PDB file of C-alpha atoms in Angstrom:
ATOM      1  CA  MET W  21       0.000   0.000   0.000  1.00  0.00           C
ATOM      2  CA  SER W  22       2.352   2.692  -1.254  1.00  0.00           C
ATOM      3  CA  LEU W  23       3.484   4.799  -4.197  1.00  0.00           C
ATOM      4  CA  ASP W  24       6.470   4.118  -6.443  1.00  0.00           C
ATOM      5  CA  ILE W  25       9.714   5.167  -4.727  1.00  0.00           C
ATOM      6  CA  HIS W  26      11.367   6.345  -7.958  1.00  0.00           C
ATOM      7  CA  LEU W  27       8.405   8.593  -8.723  1.00  0.00           C
ATOM      8  CA  LEU W  28       8.462  10.059  -5.210  1.00  0.00           C
ATOM      9  CA  LEU W  29      12.197  10.766  -5.451  1.00  0.00           C
ATOM     10  CA  ALA W  30      11.713  12.387  -8.862  1.00  0.00           C
ATOM     11  CA  MET W  31       9.084  14.664  -7.290  1.00  0.00           C
ATOM     12  CA  GLY W  32      11.542  15.792  -4.617  1.00  0.00           C
ATOM     13  CA  ALA W  33      10.919  13.316  -1.789  1.00  0.00           C
ATOM     14  CA  SER W  34      13.779  12.840   0.671  1.00  0.00           C
ATOM     15  CA  TYR W  35      14.864  10.121   3.086  1.00  0.00           C
ATOM     16  CA  HIS W  36      14.491  10.702   6.814  1.00  0.00           C
ATOM     17  CA  LYS W  37      16.041   8.531   9.549  1.00  0.00           C
ATOM     18  CA  VAL W  38      14.123   7.968  12.780  1.00  0.00           C
ATOM     19  CA  GLN W  39      15.362   6.197  15.895  1.00  0.00           C
ATOM     20  CA  LYS W  40      13.408   3.556  17.798  1.00  0.00           C
ATOM     21  CA  GLY W  41      10.853   5.139  20.117  1.00  0.00           C
ATOM     22  CA  GLU W  42      10.914   8.505  18.352  1.00  0.00           C
ATOM     23  CA  ILE W  43       7.551  10.119  17.631  1.00  0.00           C
ATOM     24  CA  ILE W  44       7.271  10.837  13.907  1.00  0.00           C
ATOM     25  CA  PHE W  45       4.142  12.960  14.280  1.00  0.00           C
ATOM     26  CA  HIS W  46       1.650  13.625  17.065  1.00  0.00           C
ATOM     27  CA  GLU W  47      -2.097  13.108  17.189  1.00  0.00           C
ATOM     28  CA  GLY W  48      -3.652  16.546  16.747  1.00  0.00           C
ATOM     29  CA  GLY W  49      -0.586  17.905  14.965  1.00  0.00           C
ATOM     30  CA  TYR W  50      -0.475  19.531  11.537  1.00  0.00           C
ATOM     31  CA  CYS W  51       0.493  17.448   8.514  1.00  0.00           C
ATOM     32  CA  TYR W  52       3.432  18.652   6.404  1.00  0.00           C
ATOM     33  CA  TYR W  53       4.415  15.457   4.544  1.00  0.00           C
ATOM     34  CA  TYR W  54       3.338  12.256   2.862  1.00  0.00           C
ATOM     35  CA  HIS W  55       5.160   9.459   4.745  1.00  0.00           C
ATOM     36  CA  GLN W  56       6.215   6.093   3.311  1.00  0.00           C
ATOM     37  CA  LEU W  57       8.153   3.523   5.325  1.00  0.00           C
ATOM     38  CA  VAL W  58      11.269   2.135   3.630  1.00  0.00           C
ATOM     39  CA  SER W  59      12.669   0.057   6.502  1.00  0.00           C
ATOM     40  CA  GLY W  60      11.807  -0.614  10.134  1.00  0.00           C
ATOM     41  CA  SER W  61       8.325  -0.605  11.659  1.00  0.00           C
ATOM     42  CA  VAL W  62       5.930   2.077  12.874  1.00  0.00           C
ATOM     43  CA  ARG W  63       3.075   1.938  15.382  1.00  0.00           C
ATOM     44  CA  TRP W  64       0.092   4.117  14.490  1.00  0.00           C
ATOM     45  CA  VAL W  65      -1.547   4.761  17.867  1.00  0.00           C
ATOM     46  CA  ASN W  66      -3.881   6.846  19.964  1.00  0.00           C
ATOM     47  CA  ILE W  67      -2.588   7.588  23.470  1.00  0.00           C
ATOM     48  CA  ASP W  68      -5.118   8.106  26.264  1.00  0.00           C
ATOM     49  CA  GLU W  69      -4.850  10.375  29.309  1.00  0.00           C
ATOM     50  CA  TYR W  70      -3.112   7.594  31.251  1.00  0.00           C
ATOM     51  CA  GLY W  71      -0.388   7.183  28.627  1.00  0.00           C
ATOM     52  CA  GLN W  72      -1.841   3.891  27.395  1.00  0.00           C
ATOM     53  CA  GLU W  73      -1.359   3.211  23.689  1.00  0.00           C
ATOM     54  CA  HIS W  74      -4.298   2.030  21.579  1.00  0.00           C
ATOM     55  CA  VAL W  75      -2.830   0.602  18.381  1.00  0.00           C
ATOM     56  CA  GLN W  76      -4.653   1.420  15.145  1.00  0.00           C
ATOM     57  CA  SER W  77      -2.169  -0.259  12.816  1.00  0.00           C
ATOM     58  CA  ILE W  78       1.392  -1.551  12.598  1.00  0.00           C
ATOM     59  CA  ILE W  79       3.107  -0.265   9.470  1.00  0.00           C
ATOM     60  CA  GLU W  80       5.474  -2.473   7.465  1.00  0.00           C
ATOM     61  CA  PRO W  81       8.165  -1.410   4.971  1.00  0.00           C
ATOM     62  CA  GLY W  82       6.570  -0.380   1.698  1.00  0.00           C
ATOM     63  CA  GLU W  83       3.454   1.071   3.326  1.00  0.00           C
ATOM     64  CA  CYS W  84       2.405   4.692   3.706  1.00  0.00           C
ATOM     65  CA  PHE W  85       0.893   6.092   6.896  1.00  0.00           C
ATOM     66  CA  GLY W  86      -0.678   9.261   8.256  1.00  0.00           C
ATOM     67  CA  GLU W  87      -2.306  10.042   4.920  1.00  0.00           C
ATOM     68  CA  LEU W  88      -5.737  11.279   6.077  1.00  0.00           C
ATOM     69  CA  PRO W  89      -4.749  14.958   6.644  1.00  0.00           C
ATOM     70  CA  LEU W  90      -3.265  15.077   3.156  1.00  0.00           C
ATOM     71  CA  PHE W  91      -6.829  15.079   1.853  1.00  0.00           C
ATOM     72  CA  ASP W  92      -8.940  16.906   4.447  1.00  0.00           C
ATOM     73  CA  ASP W  93      -6.444  19.382   5.998  1.00  0.00           C
ATOM     74  CA  ARG W  94      -7.497  18.297   9.477  1.00  0.00           C
ATOM     75  CA  PRO W  95      -5.035  17.337  12.245  1.00  0.00           C
ATOM     76  CA  TYR W  96      -3.536  13.870  12.551  1.00  0.00           C
ATOM     77  CA  ALA W  97      -6.047  11.383  13.977  1.00  0.00           C
ATOM     78  CA  ALA W  98      -3.303   9.322  15.645  1.00  0.00           C
ATOM     79  CA  SER W  99       0.389   9.458  16.520  1.00  0.00           C
ATOM     80  CA  ALA W 100       3.120   7.544  14.692  1.00  0.00           C
ATOM     81  CA  ILE W 101       5.944   6.027  16.764  1.00  0.00           C
ATOM     82  CA  ALA W 102       9.004   4.204  15.442  1.00  0.00           C
ATOM     83  CA  GLY W 103       8.922   0.599  16.659  1.00  0.00           C
ATOM     84  CA  GLU W 104      12.572   0.252  15.640  1.00  0.00           C
ATOM     85  CA  ASP W 105      15.124   2.348  13.780  1.00  0.00           C
ATOM     86  CA  CYS W 106      13.379   3.463  10.586  1.00  0.00           C
ATOM     87  CA  LEU W 107      14.084   4.954   7.203  1.00  0.00           C
ATOM     88  CA  ILE W 108      11.155   7.005   5.922  1.00  0.00           C
ATOM     89  CA  LEU W 109      10.560   8.653   2.579  1.00  0.00           C
ATOM     90  CA  ARG W 110       8.840  12.040   2.910  1.00  0.00           C
ATOM     91  CA  LEU W 111       7.200  14.168   0.227  1.00  0.00           C
ATOM     92  CA  ARG W 112       5.957  17.680   0.945  1.00  0.00           C
ATOM     93  CA  LYS W 113       2.190  17.909   1.291  1.00  0.00           C
ATOM     94  CA  ASP W 114       1.760  20.557  -1.411  1.00  0.00           C
ATOM     95  CA  VAL W 115       3.784  18.494  -3.904  1.00  0.00           C
ATOM     96  CA  PHE W 116       1.803  15.362  -3.021  1.00  0.00           C
ATOM     97  CA  ARG W 117      -1.504  17.153  -3.643  1.00  0.00           C
ATOM     98  CA  LYS W 118      -0.244  18.528  -6.946  1.00  0.00           C
ATOM     99  CA  LEU W 119       0.735  14.983  -7.935  1.00  0.00           C
ATOM    100  CA  MET W 120      -2.745  13.695  -7.055  1.00  0.00           C
ATOM    101  CA  LYS W 121      -4.397  16.404  -9.167  1.00  0.00           C
ATOM    102  CA  GLU W 122      -2.218  15.720 -12.191  1.00  0.00           C
ATOM    103  CA  ASP W 123      -2.104  11.908 -12.164  1.00  0.00           C
ATOM    104  CA  HIS W 124      -5.504  10.217 -12.204  1.00  0.00           C
ATOM    105  CA  GLU W 125      -4.066   6.707 -11.821  1.00  0.00           C
ATOM    106  CA  LEU W 126      -2.075   7.675  -8.729  1.00  0.00           C
ATOM    107  CA  HIS W 127      -5.164   9.273  -7.233  1.00  0.00           C
ATOM    108  CA  LEU W 128      -7.061   6.028  -7.781  1.00  0.00           C
ATOM    109  CA  GLU W 129      -4.223   4.109  -6.124  1.00  0.00           C
ATOM    110  CA  MET W 130      -4.401   6.352  -3.055  1.00  0.00           C
ATOM    111  CA  ASN W 131      -8.169   5.857  -2.995  1.00  0.00           C
ATOM    112  CA  ARG W 132      -7.564   2.109  -2.975  1.00  0.00           C
ATOM    113  CA  ILE W 133      -5.176   2.484  -0.033  1.00  0.00           C
ATOM    114  CA  LEU W 134      -7.700   4.556   1.917  1.00  0.00           C
ATOM    115  CA  VAL W 135     -10.483   2.078   1.182  1.00  0.00           C
ATOM    116  CA  GLU W 136      -8.292  -0.766   2.439  1.00  0.00           C
ATOM    117  CA  ARG W 137      -7.756   1.142   5.699  1.00  0.00           C
ATOM    118  CA  ILE W 138     -11.533   1.488   6.070  1.00  0.00           C
ATOM    119  CA  ARG W 139     -12.064  -2.216   5.363  1.00  0.00           C
ATOM    120  CA  PHE W 140      -9.556  -3.091   8.086  1.00  0.00           C
ATOM    121  CA  LYS W 141     -11.452  -0.893  10.558  1.00  0.00           C
ATOM    122  CA  PHE W 142     -14.718  -2.631   9.645  1.00  0.00           C
ATOM    123  CA  LEU W 143     -12.966  -5.958  10.188  1.00  0.00           C
ATOM    124  CA  MET W 144     -11.740  -4.916  13.633  1.00  0.00           C
ATOM    125  CA  GLN W 145     -15.218  -3.741  14.623  1.00  0.00           C
ATOM    126  CA  TYR W 146     -16.661  -7.029  13.396  1.00  0.00           C
ATOM    127  CA  SER W 147     -14.085  -9.057  15.330  1.00  0.00           C
ATOM    128  CA  ILE W 148     -15.154  -7.380  18.584  1.00  0.00           C
ATOM    129  CA  THR W 149     -18.591  -9.013  18.182  1.00  0.00           C
ATOM    130  CA  ARG W 150     -17.078 -12.512  18.225  1.00  0.00           C
ATOM    131  CA  HIS W 151     -17.597 -14.499  21.413  1.00  0.00           C
ATOM    132  CA  THR W 152     -14.138 -16.006  21.906  1.00  0.00           C
ATOM    133  CA  PRO W 153     -10.603 -14.600  21.769  1.00  0.00           C
ATOM    134  CA  GLU W 154      -9.728 -17.414  19.365  1.00  0.00           C
ATOM    135  CA  ASP W 155     -12.339 -16.131  16.903  1.00  0.00           C
ATOM    136  CA  ARG W 156     -11.027 -12.576  17.122  1.00  0.00           C
ATOM    137  CA  ILE W 157      -7.424 -13.651  16.610  1.00  0.00           C
ATOM    138  CA  ARG W 158      -8.377 -16.010  13.794  1.00  0.00           C
ATOM    139  CA  ILE W 159     -10.178 -13.225  11.902  1.00  0.00           C
ATOM    140  CA  LEU W 160      -7.106 -11.010  12.277  1.00  0.00           C
ATOM    141  CA  LEU W 161      -4.679 -13.710  11.105  1.00  0.00           C
ATOM    142  CA  GLU W 162      -6.932 -14.656   8.204  1.00  0.00           C
ATOM    143  CA  TYR W 163      -6.891 -11.029   7.073  1.00  0.00           C
ATOM    144  CA  PHE W 164      -3.088 -10.839   7.256  1.00  0.00           C
ATOM    145  CA  LEU W 165      -2.767 -14.038   5.216  1.00  0.00           C
ATOM    146  CA  LYS W 166      -5.201 -12.772   2.591  1.00  0.00           C
ATOM    147  CA  GLU W 167      -3.523  -9.360   2.311  1.00  0.00           C
ATOM    148  CA  LYS W 168       0.040 -10.750   2.628  1.00  0.00           C
ATOM    149  CA  ARG W 169       0.788  -8.500   5.593  1.00  0.00           C
ATOM    150  CA  HIS W 170       2.908  -9.354   8.641  1.00  0.00           C
ATOM    151  CA  VAL W 171       3.440 -12.912   7.347  1.00  0.00           C
ATOM    152  CA  CYS W 172       6.678 -14.219   5.811  1.00  0.00           C
ATOM    153  CA  PRO W 173       5.748 -15.403   2.276  1.00  0.00           C
ATOM    154  CA  HIS W 174       8.205 -18.314   2.424  1.00  0.00           C
ATOM    155  CA  SER W 175       7.936 -19.761   5.930  1.00  0.00           C
ATOM    156  CA  PHE W 176       4.473 -18.344   6.809  1.00  0.00           C
ATOM    157  CA  GLN W 177       5.902 -17.128  10.100  1.00  0.00           C
ATOM    158  CA  LEU W 178       3.815 -14.397  11.696  1.00  0.00           C
ATOM    159  CA  LYS W 179       5.974 -11.287  12.092  1.00  0.00           C
ATOM    160  CA  LEU W 180       4.017  -9.914  15.048  1.00  0.00           C
ATOM    161  CA  THR W 181       4.652 -10.404  18.743  1.00  0.00           C
ATOM    162  CA  ARG W 182       1.930 -11.647  21.052  1.00  0.00           C
ATOM    163  CA  GLN W 183       1.754  -8.150  22.514  1.00  0.00           C
ATOM    164  CA  GLN W 184       1.186  -6.655  19.056  1.00  0.00           C
ATOM    165  CA  ILE W 185      -1.557  -9.206  18.350  1.00  0.00           C
ATOM    166  CA  ALA W 186      -3.161  -8.240  21.657  1.00  0.00           C
ATOM    167  CA  ASP W 187      -2.958  -4.540  20.789  1.00  0.00           C
ATOM    168  CA  LEU W 188      -4.567  -5.036  17.373  1.00  0.00           C
ATOM    169  CA  ALA W 189      -7.262  -7.434  18.607  1.00  0.00           C
ATOM    170  CA  GLY W 190      -8.114  -5.386  21.702  1.00  0.00           C
ATOM    171  CA  LEU W 191      -7.221  -8.221  24.080  1.00  0.00           C
ATOM    172  CA  ARG W 192      -4.924  -8.682  27.062  1.00  0.00           C
ATOM    173  CA  VAL W 193      -1.606 -10.283  26.175  1.00  0.00           C
ATOM    174  CA  GLU W 194      -2.263 -13.075  28.696  1.00  0.00           C
ATOM    175  CA  THR W 195      -5.508 -13.849  26.867  1.00  0.00           C
ATOM    176  CA  VAL W 196      -3.690 -13.927  23.530  1.00  0.00           C
ATOM    177  CA  ILE W 197      -1.050 -16.318  24.888  1.00  0.00           C
ATOM    178  CA  ARG W 198      -3.745 -18.744  26.089  1.00  0.00           C
ATOM    179  CA  ALA W 199      -5.778 -18.405  22.876  1.00  0.00           C
ATOM    180  CA  ILE W 200      -2.779 -19.018  20.607  1.00  0.00           C
ATOM    181  CA  ARG W 201      -1.818 -22.074  22.642  1.00  0.00           C
ATOM    182  CA  LYS W 202      -5.364 -23.423  22.206  1.00  0.00           C
ATOM    183  CA  MET W 203      -5.289 -22.669  18.462  1.00  0.00           C
ATOM    184  CA  HIS W 204      -2.021 -24.604  18.272  1.00  0.00           C
ATOM    185  CA  GLU W 205      -3.611 -27.552  20.086  1.00  0.00           C
ATOM    186  CA  ASP W 206      -6.598 -27.390  17.705  1.00  0.00           C
ATOM    187  CA  GLY W 207      -4.290 -27.478  14.676  1.00  0.00           C
ATOM    188  CA  LEU W 208      -5.139 -23.963  13.468  1.00  0.00           C
ATOM    189  CA  LEU W 209      -1.553 -22.740  13.682  1.00  0.00           C
ATOM    190  CA  LEU W 210       1.892 -24.013  14.606  1.00  0.00           C
ATOM    191  CA  ILE W 211       4.179 -22.879  17.414  1.00  0.00           C
ATOM    192  CA  GLU W 212       7.885 -23.699  17.165  1.00  0.00           C
ATOM    193  CA  ASN W 213      10.428 -22.136  19.525  1.00  0.00           C
ATOM    194  CA  ARG W 214       7.763 -19.581  20.513  1.00  0.00           C
ATOM    195  CA  LYS W 215       7.424 -18.510  16.865  1.00  0.00           C
ATOM    196  CA  ILE W 216       3.964 -18.616  15.294  1.00  0.00           C
ATOM    197  CA  PHE W 217       3.393 -20.128  11.831  1.00  0.00           C
ATOM    198  CA  ILE W 218       0.064 -19.978   9.960  1.00  0.00           C
ATOM    199  CA  PRO W 219       0.557 -21.883   6.666  1.00  0.00           C
ATOM    200  CA  ASP W 220      -2.899 -23.452   6.276  1.00  0.00           C
ATOM    201  CA  LEU W 221      -5.407 -21.472   8.303  1.00  0.00           C
ATOM    202  CA  PRO W 222      -8.819 -22.889   7.282  1.00  0.00           C
ATOM    203  CA  PRO W 223     -11.330 -20.268   6.067  1.00  0.00           C
ATOM    204  CA  HIS W 224     -13.539 -18.970   8.837  1.00  0.00           C
ATOM    205  CA  HIS W 225     -17.253 -18.575   8.199  1.00  0.00           C
ATOM    206  CA  GLY W 226     -17.518 -14.853   8.644  1.00  0.00           C
ATOM    207  CA  TYR W 227     -16.500 -11.431   7.475  1.00  0.00           C
ATOM    208  CA  LEU W 228     -13.794 -12.350   4.963  1.00  0.00           C
ATOM    209  CA  ASN W 229     -15.840 -14.923   3.044  1.00  0.00           C
TER     210      ASN W 229
END
């Protein structure tokens, strides 16, 4: 879910290094750039009055993030925090908007990216209605398999920690640990050396079908 790097560089985009734990932009702040992750990982979060993070998405290399204010000129809806040392490609907001006006195909591609974000939010809302933690986690993993996100294409190893799964599914990490163990016992996934593999997750009768 991103734009072509060579095109962005030709339009004047520049690389920006960010250290682990650094805040890239704040919720409520003004947007100056289009951001695209080249390497590392980024948490897209809301932070409540107690300092607790509520994860909206975990960004992988090749994905853009924080794009909503590029279109509506409103403040950022969430903060972006580097989960590890990152390399980010940034394009000035005014140049990005000029590019969208001049290139119909690129505008359609950004629309597709925004629609995919909305679909993921619908999926998360749907998962909350499920009765068991296993159902909620299974819906999430099924989505990642389908969209080829957070899963190694060769080994099918899940590239998320149990804490990250808990954050995305809205569950306690202890609940996720128990649920994943049960899913392993039921043959829905494989655990080897604490790593999670999901090569043949059977289709679930629900939202994604």
